[in-house]
Each structure stands twice: as structure tokens, then as C-alpha cells.
mmCIF file of C-alpha atoms and ligand atoms in Angstrom:
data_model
loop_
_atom_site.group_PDB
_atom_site.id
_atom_site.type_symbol
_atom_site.label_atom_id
_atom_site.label_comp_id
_atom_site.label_asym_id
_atom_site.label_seq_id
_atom_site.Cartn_x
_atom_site.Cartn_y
_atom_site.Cartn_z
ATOM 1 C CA UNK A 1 -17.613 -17.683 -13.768
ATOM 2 C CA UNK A 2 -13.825 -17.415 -14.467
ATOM 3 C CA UNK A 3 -11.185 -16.495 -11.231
ATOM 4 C CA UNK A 4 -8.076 -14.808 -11.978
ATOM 5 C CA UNK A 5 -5.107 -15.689 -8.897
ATOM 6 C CA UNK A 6 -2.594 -13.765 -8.748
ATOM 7 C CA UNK A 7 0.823 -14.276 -6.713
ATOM 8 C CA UNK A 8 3.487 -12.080 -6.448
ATOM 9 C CA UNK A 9 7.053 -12.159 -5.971
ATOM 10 C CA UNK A 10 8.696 -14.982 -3.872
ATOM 11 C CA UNK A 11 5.422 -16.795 -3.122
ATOM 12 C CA UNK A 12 7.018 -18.832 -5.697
ATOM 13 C CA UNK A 13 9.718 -20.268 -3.089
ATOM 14 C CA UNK A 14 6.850 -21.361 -0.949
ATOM 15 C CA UNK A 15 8.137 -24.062 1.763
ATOM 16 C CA UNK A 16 11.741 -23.036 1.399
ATOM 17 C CA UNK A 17 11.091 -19.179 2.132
ATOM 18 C CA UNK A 18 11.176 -18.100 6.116
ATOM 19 C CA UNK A 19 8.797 -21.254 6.881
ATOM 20 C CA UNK A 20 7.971 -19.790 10.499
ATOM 21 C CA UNK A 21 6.614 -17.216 8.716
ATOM 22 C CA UNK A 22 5.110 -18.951 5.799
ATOM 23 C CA UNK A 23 4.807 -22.160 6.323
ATOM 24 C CA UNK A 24 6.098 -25.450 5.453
ATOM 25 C CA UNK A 25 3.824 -26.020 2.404
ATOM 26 C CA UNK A 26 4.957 -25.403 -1.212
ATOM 27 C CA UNK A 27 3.906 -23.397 -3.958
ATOM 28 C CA UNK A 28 2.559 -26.786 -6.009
ATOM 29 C CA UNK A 29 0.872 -27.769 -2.455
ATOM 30 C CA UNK A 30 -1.286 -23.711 -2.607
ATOM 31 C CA UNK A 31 -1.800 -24.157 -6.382
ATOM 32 C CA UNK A 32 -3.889 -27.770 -5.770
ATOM 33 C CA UNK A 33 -5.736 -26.309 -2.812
ATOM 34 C CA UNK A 34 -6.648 -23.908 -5.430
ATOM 35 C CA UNK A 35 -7.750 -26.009 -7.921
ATOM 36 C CA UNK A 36 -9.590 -28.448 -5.297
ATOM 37 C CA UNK A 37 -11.290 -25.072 -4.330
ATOM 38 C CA UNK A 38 -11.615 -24.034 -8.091
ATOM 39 C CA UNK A 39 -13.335 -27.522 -9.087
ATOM 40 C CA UNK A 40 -16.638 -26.375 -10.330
ATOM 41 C CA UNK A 41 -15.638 -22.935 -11.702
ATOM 42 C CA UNK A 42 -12.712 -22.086 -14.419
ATOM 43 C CA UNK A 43 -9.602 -20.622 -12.966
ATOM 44 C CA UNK A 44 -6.555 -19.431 -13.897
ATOM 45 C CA UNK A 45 -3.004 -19.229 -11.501
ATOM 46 C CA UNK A 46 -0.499 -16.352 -12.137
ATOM 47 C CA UNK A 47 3.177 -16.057 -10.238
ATOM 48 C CA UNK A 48 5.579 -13.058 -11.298
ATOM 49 C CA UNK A 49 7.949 -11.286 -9.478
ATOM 50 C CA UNK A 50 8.163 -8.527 -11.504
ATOM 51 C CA UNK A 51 5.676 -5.713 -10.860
ATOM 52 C CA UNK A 52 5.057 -5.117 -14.657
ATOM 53 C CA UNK A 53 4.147 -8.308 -15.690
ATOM 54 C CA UNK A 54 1.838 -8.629 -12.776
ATOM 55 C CA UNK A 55 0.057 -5.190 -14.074
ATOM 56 C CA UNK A 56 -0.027 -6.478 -17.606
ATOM 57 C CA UNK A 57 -1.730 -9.739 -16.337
ATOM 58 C CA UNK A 58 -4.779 -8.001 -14.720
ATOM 59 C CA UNK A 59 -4.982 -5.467 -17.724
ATOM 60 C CA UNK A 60 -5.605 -8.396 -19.523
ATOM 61 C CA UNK A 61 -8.561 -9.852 -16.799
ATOM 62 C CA UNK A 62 -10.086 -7.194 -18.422
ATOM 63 C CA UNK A 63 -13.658 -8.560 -19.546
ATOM 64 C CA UNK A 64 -12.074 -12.152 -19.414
ATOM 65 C CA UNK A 65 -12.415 -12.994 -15.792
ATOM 66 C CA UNK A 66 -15.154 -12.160 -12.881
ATOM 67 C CA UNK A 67 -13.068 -12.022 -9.814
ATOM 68 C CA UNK A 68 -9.367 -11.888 -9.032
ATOM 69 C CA UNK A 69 -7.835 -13.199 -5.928
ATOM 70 C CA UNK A 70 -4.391 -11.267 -5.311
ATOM 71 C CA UNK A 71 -1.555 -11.825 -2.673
ATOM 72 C CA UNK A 72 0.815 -8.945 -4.322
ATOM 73 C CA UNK A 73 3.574 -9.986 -1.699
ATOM 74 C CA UNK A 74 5.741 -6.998 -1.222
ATOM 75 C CA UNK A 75 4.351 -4.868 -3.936
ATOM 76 C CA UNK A 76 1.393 -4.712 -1.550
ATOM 77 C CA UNK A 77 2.968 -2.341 0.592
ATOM 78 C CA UNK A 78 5.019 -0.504 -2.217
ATOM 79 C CA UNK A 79 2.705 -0.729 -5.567
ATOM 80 C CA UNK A 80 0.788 2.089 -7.355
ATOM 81 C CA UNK A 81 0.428 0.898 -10.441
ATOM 82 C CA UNK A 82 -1.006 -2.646 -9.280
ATOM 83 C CA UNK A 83 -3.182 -0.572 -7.425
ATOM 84 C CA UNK A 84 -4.104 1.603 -10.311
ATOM 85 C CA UNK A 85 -4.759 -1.493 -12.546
ATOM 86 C CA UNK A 86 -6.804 -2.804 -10.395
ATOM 87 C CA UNK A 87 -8.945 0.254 -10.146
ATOM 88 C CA UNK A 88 -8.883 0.431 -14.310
ATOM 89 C CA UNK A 89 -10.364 -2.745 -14.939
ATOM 90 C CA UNK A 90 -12.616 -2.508 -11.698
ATOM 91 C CA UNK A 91 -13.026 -6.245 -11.614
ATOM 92 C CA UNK A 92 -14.200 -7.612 -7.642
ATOM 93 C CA UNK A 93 -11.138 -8.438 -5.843
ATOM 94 C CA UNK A 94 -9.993 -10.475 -2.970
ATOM 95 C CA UNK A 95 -6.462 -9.546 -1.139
ATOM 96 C CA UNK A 96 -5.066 -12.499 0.843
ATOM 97 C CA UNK A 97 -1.656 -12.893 2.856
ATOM 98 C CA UNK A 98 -0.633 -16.214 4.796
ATOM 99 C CA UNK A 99 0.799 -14.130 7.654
ATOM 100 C CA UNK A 100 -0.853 -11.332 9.434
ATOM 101 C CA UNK A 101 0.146 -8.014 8.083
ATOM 102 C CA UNK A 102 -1.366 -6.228 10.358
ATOM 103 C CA UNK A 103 1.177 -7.577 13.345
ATOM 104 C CA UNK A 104 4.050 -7.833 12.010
ATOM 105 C CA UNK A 105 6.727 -4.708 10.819
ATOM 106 C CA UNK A 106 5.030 -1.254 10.206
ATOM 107 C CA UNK A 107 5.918 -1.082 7.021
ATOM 108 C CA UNK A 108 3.783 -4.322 6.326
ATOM 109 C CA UNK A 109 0.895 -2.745 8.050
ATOM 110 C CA UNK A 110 0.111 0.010 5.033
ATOM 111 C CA UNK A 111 -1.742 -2.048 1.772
ATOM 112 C CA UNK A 112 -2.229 -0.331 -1.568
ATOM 113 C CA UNK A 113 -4.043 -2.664 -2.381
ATOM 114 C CA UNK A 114 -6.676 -2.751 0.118
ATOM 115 C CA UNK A 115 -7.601 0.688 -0.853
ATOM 116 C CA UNK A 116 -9.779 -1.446 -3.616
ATOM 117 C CA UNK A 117 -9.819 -4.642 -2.581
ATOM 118 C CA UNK A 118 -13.764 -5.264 -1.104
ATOM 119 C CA UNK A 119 -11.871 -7.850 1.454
ATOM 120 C CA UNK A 120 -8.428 -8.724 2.679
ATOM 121 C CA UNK A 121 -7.987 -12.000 4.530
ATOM 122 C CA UNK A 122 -4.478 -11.910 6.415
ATOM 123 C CA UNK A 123 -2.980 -14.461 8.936
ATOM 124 C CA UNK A 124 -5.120 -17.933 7.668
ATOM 125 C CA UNK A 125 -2.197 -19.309 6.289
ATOM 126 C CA UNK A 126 -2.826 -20.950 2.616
ATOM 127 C CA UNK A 127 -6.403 -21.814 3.606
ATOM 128 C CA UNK A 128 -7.206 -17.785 3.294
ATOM 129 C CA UNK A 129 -6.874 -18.438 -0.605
ATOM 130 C CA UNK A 130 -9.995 -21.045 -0.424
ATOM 131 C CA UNK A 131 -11.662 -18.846 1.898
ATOM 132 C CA UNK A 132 -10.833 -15.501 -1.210
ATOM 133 C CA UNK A 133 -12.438 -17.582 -3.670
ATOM 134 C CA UNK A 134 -15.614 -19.023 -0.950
ATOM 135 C CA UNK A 135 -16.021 -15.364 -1.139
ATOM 136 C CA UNK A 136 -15.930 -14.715 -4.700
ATOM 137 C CA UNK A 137 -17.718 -17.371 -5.715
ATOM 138 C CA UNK A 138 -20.582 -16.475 -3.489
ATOM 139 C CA UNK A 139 -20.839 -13.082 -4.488
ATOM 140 C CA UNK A 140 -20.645 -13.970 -8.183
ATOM 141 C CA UNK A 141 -22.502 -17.066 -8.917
HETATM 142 C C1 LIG B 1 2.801 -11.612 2.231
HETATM 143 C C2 LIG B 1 3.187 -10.525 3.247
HETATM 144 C C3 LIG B 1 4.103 -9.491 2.618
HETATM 145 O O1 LIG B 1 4.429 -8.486 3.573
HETATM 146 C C4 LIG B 1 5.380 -10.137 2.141
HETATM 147 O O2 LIG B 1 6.218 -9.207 1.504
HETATM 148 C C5 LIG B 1 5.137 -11.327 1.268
HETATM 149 C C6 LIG B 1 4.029 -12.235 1.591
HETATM 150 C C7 LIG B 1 1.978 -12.745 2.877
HETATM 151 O O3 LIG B 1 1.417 -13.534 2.121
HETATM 152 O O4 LIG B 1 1.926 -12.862 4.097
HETATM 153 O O5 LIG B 1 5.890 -11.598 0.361
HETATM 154 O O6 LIG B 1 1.995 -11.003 1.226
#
């Protein structure tokens, strides 16, 4: 049982980056909640800001991993083609965002990627990441 994470763009600047919004936690803080939560399975953490690269990483989940667990950050509301790959390799997928899309600008309310993702978990802060992969590795194992 192998997890692909995916981050997108910015979610690198973690802690520094509109903390009202996001938090005061870092980026190093999320990726050790993710391997506390990843413990007994094999994981793998991806970060690009570039919509390309972030494509070319889950072409290559294809038959390698069993679940991915994406926040695509502002391609969510913009991205096709991360859509689109996500529907090619068809792999289960989990969308998570530490604030609540769904109250906050309209243009933030529309997801891409939801239109494949089986569950999006929006507004739990980091701790929606352990819940994505609760999920996956529930349905999975
Ligand atoms: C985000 C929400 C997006 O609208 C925003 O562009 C982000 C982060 C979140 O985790 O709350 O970069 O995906």
C-alpha cells in the first residue's frame, strides 16, 4: 500500500503565507504529520508550483502508488489537465484544503478537481491531510 501526496504551489511557504488563513505551522511541521500518519504504510511527498510538473508526477503514480492525496492549491480552481491526469491514471483520490473553500471568494468555491476526487476535506486545517490518508488507508488496506 503506497500513498502518493501531492502539494501544489505555495503550500511550500507554509507558516509564512497569510497565517490567518493558513496557519502558523510550516511546511516541514505538515510533512511529519504526514509521515507520523504514514508510519505503517510507504509514502511519498510531492511540492511543485508549476502545473506541469505536478501532471507529470501523477502520470507517473501510474501503477506505482494506490491512493493519492492532493491539495492542488490554486490550480484547483483553474486546472484541466491535473484534472485530466487524474482521470487517466484513475488512481482513488483524496482532495484536501486547510481553509474552507467553500466560504471563502467565489472563485475558490468551483474545484476541478472534485469532479474526480471520491472526497474533499476542506476547512480542518493540516489535520485534514491525516484524516485524507485515515480515508485511504481504510478503503485500501
Ligand atoms: C488551498 C485553497 C486554495 O484556494 C488556495 O489557492 C491555496 C490553498 C487550501 O489549502 O486551503 O493555495 O488549496
Amino acid at each position: 500500500m503506497k500513498l502518493l501526496i501531492i502539494n501544489g504551489p505555495n503550500l511550500n511557504l507554509l507558516g509564512l503565507r497569510e497565517p490567518a488563513i493558513y496557519g502558523k505551522e510550516d511546511y516541514s511541521t505538515l510533512c511529519e504529520m504526514i509521515k507520523d500518519a504514514c508510519k505503517d504504510i510507504e509514502y511519498e511527498i510531492y511540492q511543485s508550483n508549476h502545473e506541469g510538473d505536478i501532471v507529470d508526477k501523477i502520470q507517473s503514480a501510474y501503477k506505482c502508488f494506490d491512493g493519492i492525496v492532493i491539495n492542488p492549491a490554486a490550480y484547483t480552481h483553474t486546472s484541466v489537465a491535473i484534472l485530466d491526469a487524474l482521470k487517466a491514471v484513475g488512481i482513488p483520490t483524496v482532495e484536501v484544503h486547510i481553509s474552507d473553500i467553500n466560504t471563502r471568494e467565489e472563485f475558490r468555491k468551483f474545484s476541478y478537481v472534485s469532479l474526480y476526487a471520491e472526497k474533499q476535506i476542506a476547512g480542518h486545517g493540516l489535520k485534514g491531510y491525516t484524516e485524507a490518508i485515515e480515508y485511504l488507508k481504510n478503503k485500501l488496506m
